[in-house]
Amino acid sequence: MAVSSYENSAEASSMVRLVMDLRKNIEGKHVLLVEDIVDTGRTMQFLSELLRARKPRSVKTCALVRKPDRAAVDAEVDYLGFEIPDVWVVGYGLDFGEGDRTLPYIAAMKADP
Ligand code: IMP
């Protein structure tokens, strides 16, 4: 699946939009939703609700990283790698404007001096 976030000026909050859907029917299946990082939690919550509406047998969620200080919604993560403070991180698949995604470690971005 692919999703993107965008700002909703009417509600002054960010919204999640489905860009690419699953090709398979998940009714009656056990589903594991794997996210790289949970920031506000909106992406995880959006996907979790979307998938649960399709009547799978179960839905569990997994994320490598979570930023608890940024949580805007209650997005449950069943299997979590670790938590970090409110910093932007790159590497290991995480990007900043498509850059630094292939770093073989996770690094925190520093603001320009
Ligand atoms: P959320 O919907 O606010 O939880 O944002 C989740 C999505 O934002 C992730 O799937 C990432 O694509 C992106 N994201 C949030 N924080 C970071 C970060 O620190 N580094 C890279 N991507 C991030």
PDB file of C-alpha atoms and ligand atoms in Angstrom:
ATOM      1  CA  MET A   1       0.000   0.000   0.000  1.00  0.00           C
ATOM      2  CA  ALA A   2       1.098   3.583  -0.447  1.00  0.00           C
ATOM      3  CA  VAL A   3      -0.281   6.607   1.360  1.00  0.00           C
ATOM      4  CA  SER A   4       0.556  10.280   1.456  1.00  0.00           C
ATOM      5  CA  SER A   5      -0.111  13.011   3.988  1.00  0.00           C
ATOM      6  CA  TYR A   6      -1.418  16.420   3.092  1.00  0.00           C
ATOM      7  CA  GLU A   7      -2.471  19.526   4.953  1.00  0.00           C
ATOM      8  CA  ASN A   8      -6.184  20.102   5.266  1.00  0.00           C
ATOM      9  CA  SER A   9      -6.495  23.865   5.480  1.00  0.00           C
ATOM     10  CA  ALA A  10     -10.190  23.649   6.393  1.00  0.00           C
ATOM     11  CA  GLU A  11      -9.419  21.714   9.558  1.00  0.00           C
ATOM     12  CA  ALA A  12      -5.842  22.981   9.955  1.00  0.00           C
ATOM     13  CA  SER A  13      -4.666  19.419  10.372  1.00  0.00           C
ATOM     14  CA  SER A  14      -2.938  16.901   8.202  1.00  0.00           C
ATOM     15  CA  MET A  15      -4.929  14.182   6.453  1.00  0.00           C
ATOM     16  CA  VAL A  16      -3.860  10.862   5.000  1.00  0.00           C
ATOM     17  CA  ARG A  17      -4.797   9.808   1.489  1.00  0.00           C
ATOM     18  CA  LEU A  18      -4.598   6.351  -0.059  1.00  0.00           C
ATOM     19  CA  VAL A  19      -2.338   6.419  -3.125  1.00  0.00           C
ATOM     20  CA  MET A  20      -2.057   2.706  -3.861  1.00  0.00           C
ATOM     21  CA  ASP A  21      -4.332  -0.003  -2.501  1.00  0.00           C
ATOM     22  CA  LEU A  22      -3.810  -3.715  -1.835  1.00  0.00           C
ATOM     23  CA  ARG A  23      -4.317  -6.074  -4.760  1.00  0.00           C
ATOM     24  CA  LYS A  24      -5.688  -8.877  -2.601  1.00  0.00           C
ATOM     25  CA  ASN A  25      -8.837  -9.364  -0.611  1.00  0.00           C
ATOM     26  CA  ILE A  26      -7.955  -9.620   3.096  1.00  0.00           C
ATOM     27  CA  GLU A  27     -11.337 -10.828   4.359  1.00  0.00           C
ATOM     28  CA  GLY A  28     -10.769 -13.623   6.888  1.00  0.00           C
ATOM     29  CA  LYS A  29      -6.967 -13.187   6.810  1.00  0.00           C
ATOM     30  CA  HIS A  30      -4.553 -12.320   9.594  1.00  0.00           C
ATOM     31  CA  VAL A  31      -3.035  -8.940   8.686  1.00  0.00           C
ATOM     32  CA  LEU A  32       0.219  -7.432   9.958  1.00  0.00           C
ATOM     33  CA  LEU A  33       0.538  -3.726   9.168  1.00  0.00           C
ATOM     34  CA  VAL A  34       4.216  -2.716   9.056  1.00  0.00           C
ATOM     35  CA  GLU A  35       5.187   0.970   9.250  1.00  0.00           C
ATOM     36  CA  ASP A  36       8.671   2.443   9.267  1.00  0.00           C
ATOM     37  CA  ILE A  37       7.986   5.193  11.807  1.00  0.00           C
ATOM     38  CA  VAL A  38       4.979   6.482  13.741  1.00  0.00           C
ATOM     39  CA  ASP A  39       5.027  10.247  14.142  1.00  0.00           C
ATOM     40  CA  THR A  40       1.568  11.777  14.759  1.00  0.00           C
ATOM     41  CA  GLY A  41       0.074   8.298  14.367  1.00  0.00           C
ATOM     42  CA  ARG A  42      -2.369   9.451  11.675  1.00  0.00           C
ATOM     43  CA  THR A  43      -1.000   7.160   8.964  1.00  0.00           C
ATOM     44  CA  MET A  44      -1.131   4.101  11.213  1.00  0.00           C
ATOM     45  CA  GLN A  45      -4.620   4.967  12.449  1.00  0.00           C
ATOM     46  CA  PHE A  46      -5.907   5.615   8.920  1.00  0.00           C
ATOM     47  CA  LEU A  47      -4.532   2.325   7.559  1.00  0.00           C
ATOM     48  CA  SER A  48      -5.613   0.341  10.570  1.00  0.00           C
ATOM     49  CA  GLU A  49      -9.219   1.561  10.274  1.00  0.00           C
ATOM     50  CA  LEU A  50      -9.230   1.044   6.514  1.00  0.00           C
ATOM     51  CA  LEU A  51      -8.017  -2.545   6.829  1.00  0.00           C
ATOM     52  CA  ARG A  52     -10.309  -3.434   9.747  1.00  0.00           C
ATOM     53  CA  ALA A  53     -13.322  -2.362   7.671  1.00  0.00           C
ATOM     54  CA  ARG A  54     -12.473  -5.153   5.218  1.00  0.00           C
ATOM     55  CA  LYS A  55     -13.250  -7.827   7.812  1.00  0.00           C
ATOM     56  CA  PRO A  56      -9.850  -9.495   8.242  1.00  0.00           C
ATOM     57  CA  ARG A  57      -9.600 -12.163  10.940  1.00  0.00           C
ATOM     58  CA  SER A  58      -7.127  -9.971  12.848  1.00  0.00           C
ATOM     59  CA  VAL A  59      -5.034  -6.831  12.402  1.00  0.00           C
ATOM     60  CA  LYS A  60      -1.757  -6.289  14.266  1.00  0.00           C
ATOM     61  CA  THR A  61       0.508  -3.289  13.846  1.00  0.00           C
ATOM     62  CA  CYS A  62       4.288  -3.060  13.822  1.00  0.00           C
ATOM     63  CA  ALA A  63       6.686  -0.100  13.601  1.00  0.00           C
ATOM     64  CA  LEU A  64      10.441   0.212  13.939  1.00  0.00           C
ATOM     65  CA  VAL A  65      10.332   3.670  15.557  1.00  0.00           C
ATOM     66  CA  ARG A  66       7.750   5.806  17.367  1.00  0.00           C
ATOM     67  CA  LYS A  67       7.892   9.410  18.569  1.00  0.00           C
ATOM     68  CA  PRO A  68       5.559   9.502  21.581  1.00  0.00           C
ATOM     69  CA  ASP A  69       5.957  13.288  22.027  1.00  0.00           C
ATOM     70  CA  ARG A  70       4.426  13.841  18.575  1.00  0.00           C
ATOM     71  CA  ALA A  71       1.356  11.640  19.009  1.00  0.00           C
ATOM     72  CA  ALA A  72      -1.777  13.439  17.829  1.00  0.00           C
ATOM     73  CA  VAL A  73      -4.068  10.417  17.723  1.00  0.00           C
ATOM     74  CA  ASP A  74      -4.156   7.149  19.604  1.00  0.00           C
ATOM     75  CA  ALA A  75      -2.522   4.744  17.158  1.00  0.00           C
ATOM     76  CA  GLU A  76      -1.865   1.409  18.782  1.00  0.00           C
ATOM     77  CA  VAL A  77       1.427  -0.306  17.909  1.00  0.00           C
ATOM     78  CA  ASP A  78       1.460  -3.983  18.881  1.00  0.00           C
ATOM     79  CA  TYR A  79       5.106  -4.627  17.999  1.00  0.00           C
ATOM     80  CA  LEU A  80       7.478  -1.680  18.424  1.00  0.00           C
ATOM     81  CA  GLY A  81      11.219  -1.416  17.894  1.00  0.00           C
ATOM     82  CA  PHE A  82      12.012   1.653  19.972  1.00  0.00           C
ATOM     83  CA  GLU A  83      10.911   5.181  20.860  1.00  0.00           C
ATOM     84  CA  ILE A  84      12.769   8.404  20.077  1.00  0.00           C
ATOM     85  CA  PRO A  85      12.297  12.067  21.028  1.00  0.00           C
ATOM     86  CA  ASP A  86      10.813  14.657  18.656  1.00  0.00           C
ATOM     87  CA  VAL A  87      13.604  14.717  16.053  1.00  0.00           C
ATOM     88  CA  TRP A  88      13.595  13.980  12.308  1.00  0.00           C
ATOM     89  CA  VAL A  89      15.515  10.804  11.605  1.00  0.00           C
ATOM     90  CA  VAL A  90      16.968   9.462   8.361  1.00  0.00           C
ATOM     91  CA  GLY A  91      18.596   6.284   7.124  1.00  0.00           C
ATOM     92  CA  TYR A  92      17.592   2.638   7.135  1.00  0.00           C
ATOM     93  CA  GLY A  93      14.789   3.463   4.674  1.00  0.00           C
ATOM     94  CA  LEU A  94      13.762   6.708   6.374  1.00  0.00           C
ATOM     95  CA  ASP A  95      14.220   9.807   4.225  1.00  0.00           C
ATOM     96  CA  PHE A  96      14.288  13.572   4.299  1.00  0.00           C
ATOM     97  CA  GLY A  97      12.924  14.784   0.944  1.00  0.00           C
ATOM     98  CA  GLU A  98      13.964  11.429  -0.585  1.00  0.00           C
ATOM     99  CA  GLY A  99      17.547  11.993   0.620  1.00  0.00           C
ATOM    100  CA  ASP A 100      19.628   9.960   3.089  1.00  0.00           C
ATOM    101  CA  ARG A 101      17.292   6.971   2.775  1.00  0.00           C
ATOM    102  CA  THR A 102      20.101   4.510   2.121  1.00  0.00           C
ATOM    103  CA  LEU A 103      22.288   5.353   5.105  1.00  0.00           C
ATOM    104  CA  PRO A 104      23.138   2.041   6.787  1.00  0.00           C
ATOM    105  CA  TYR A 105      22.193   3.472  10.204  1.00  0.00           C
ATOM    106  CA  ILE A 106      19.534   5.766  11.687  1.00  0.00           C
ATOM    107  CA  ALA A 107      20.677   9.349  12.228  1.00  0.00           C
ATOM    108  CA  ALA A 108      18.959  12.400  13.736  1.00  0.00           C
ATOM    109  CA  MET A 109      18.905  15.497  11.521  1.00  0.00           C
ATOM    110  CA  LYS A 110      20.480  18.596  13.027  1.00  0.00           C
ATOM    111  CA  ALA A 111      19.122  22.064  12.297  1.00  0.00           C
ATOM    112  CA  ASP A 112      21.475  24.276  10.240  1.00  0.00           C
ATOM    113  CA  PRO A 113      23.669  26.391  12.544  1.00  0.00           C
TER     114      PRO A 113
HETATM  115  P1  IMP B   1       2.396  10.104  10.860  1.00  0.00           P
HETATM  116  O1  IMP B   1       1.189   9.829  10.012  1.00  0.00           O
HETATM  117  O2  IMP B   1       2.444  11.543  11.321  1.00  0.00           O
HETATM  118  O3  IMP B   1       2.537   9.122  12.001  1.00  0.00           O
HETATM  119  O4  IMP B   1       3.670   9.988   9.931  1.00  0.00           O
HETATM  120  C1  IMP B   1       4.144   8.746   9.504  1.00  0.00           C
HETATM  121  C2  IMP B   1       4.946   8.899   8.252  1.00  0.00           C
HETATM  122  O5  IMP B   1       5.664  10.135   8.216  1.00  0.00           O
HETATM  123  C3  IMP B   1       6.005   7.809   8.173  1.00  0.00           C
HETATM  124  O6  IMP B   1       5.525   6.663   7.474  1.00  0.00           O
HETATM  125  C4  IMP B   1       7.138   8.482   7.429  1.00  0.00           C
HETATM  126  O7  IMP B   1       6.943   8.362   6.040  1.00  0.00           O
HETATM  127  C5  IMP B   1       7.000   9.940   7.811  1.00  0.00           C
HETATM  128  N1  IMP B   1       7.893  10.348   8.917  1.00  0.00           N
HETATM  129  C6  IMP B   1       7.517  10.815  10.130  1.00  0.00           C
HETATM  130  N2  IMP B   1       8.586  11.121  10.886  1.00  0.00           N
HETATM  131  C7  IMP B   1       9.670  10.817  10.135  1.00  0.00           C
HETATM  132  C8  IMP B   1      11.095  10.919  10.382  1.00  0.00           C
HETATM  133  O8  IMP B   1      11.595  11.332  11.452  1.00  0.00           O
HETATM  134  N3  IMP B   1      11.897  10.526   9.358  1.00  0.00           N
HETATM  135  C9  IMP B   1      11.404  10.056   8.169  1.00  0.00           C
HETATM  136  N4  IMP B   1      10.093   9.939   7.908  1.00  0.00           N
HETATM  137  C10 IMP B   1       9.222  10.324   8.882  1.00  0.00           C
END
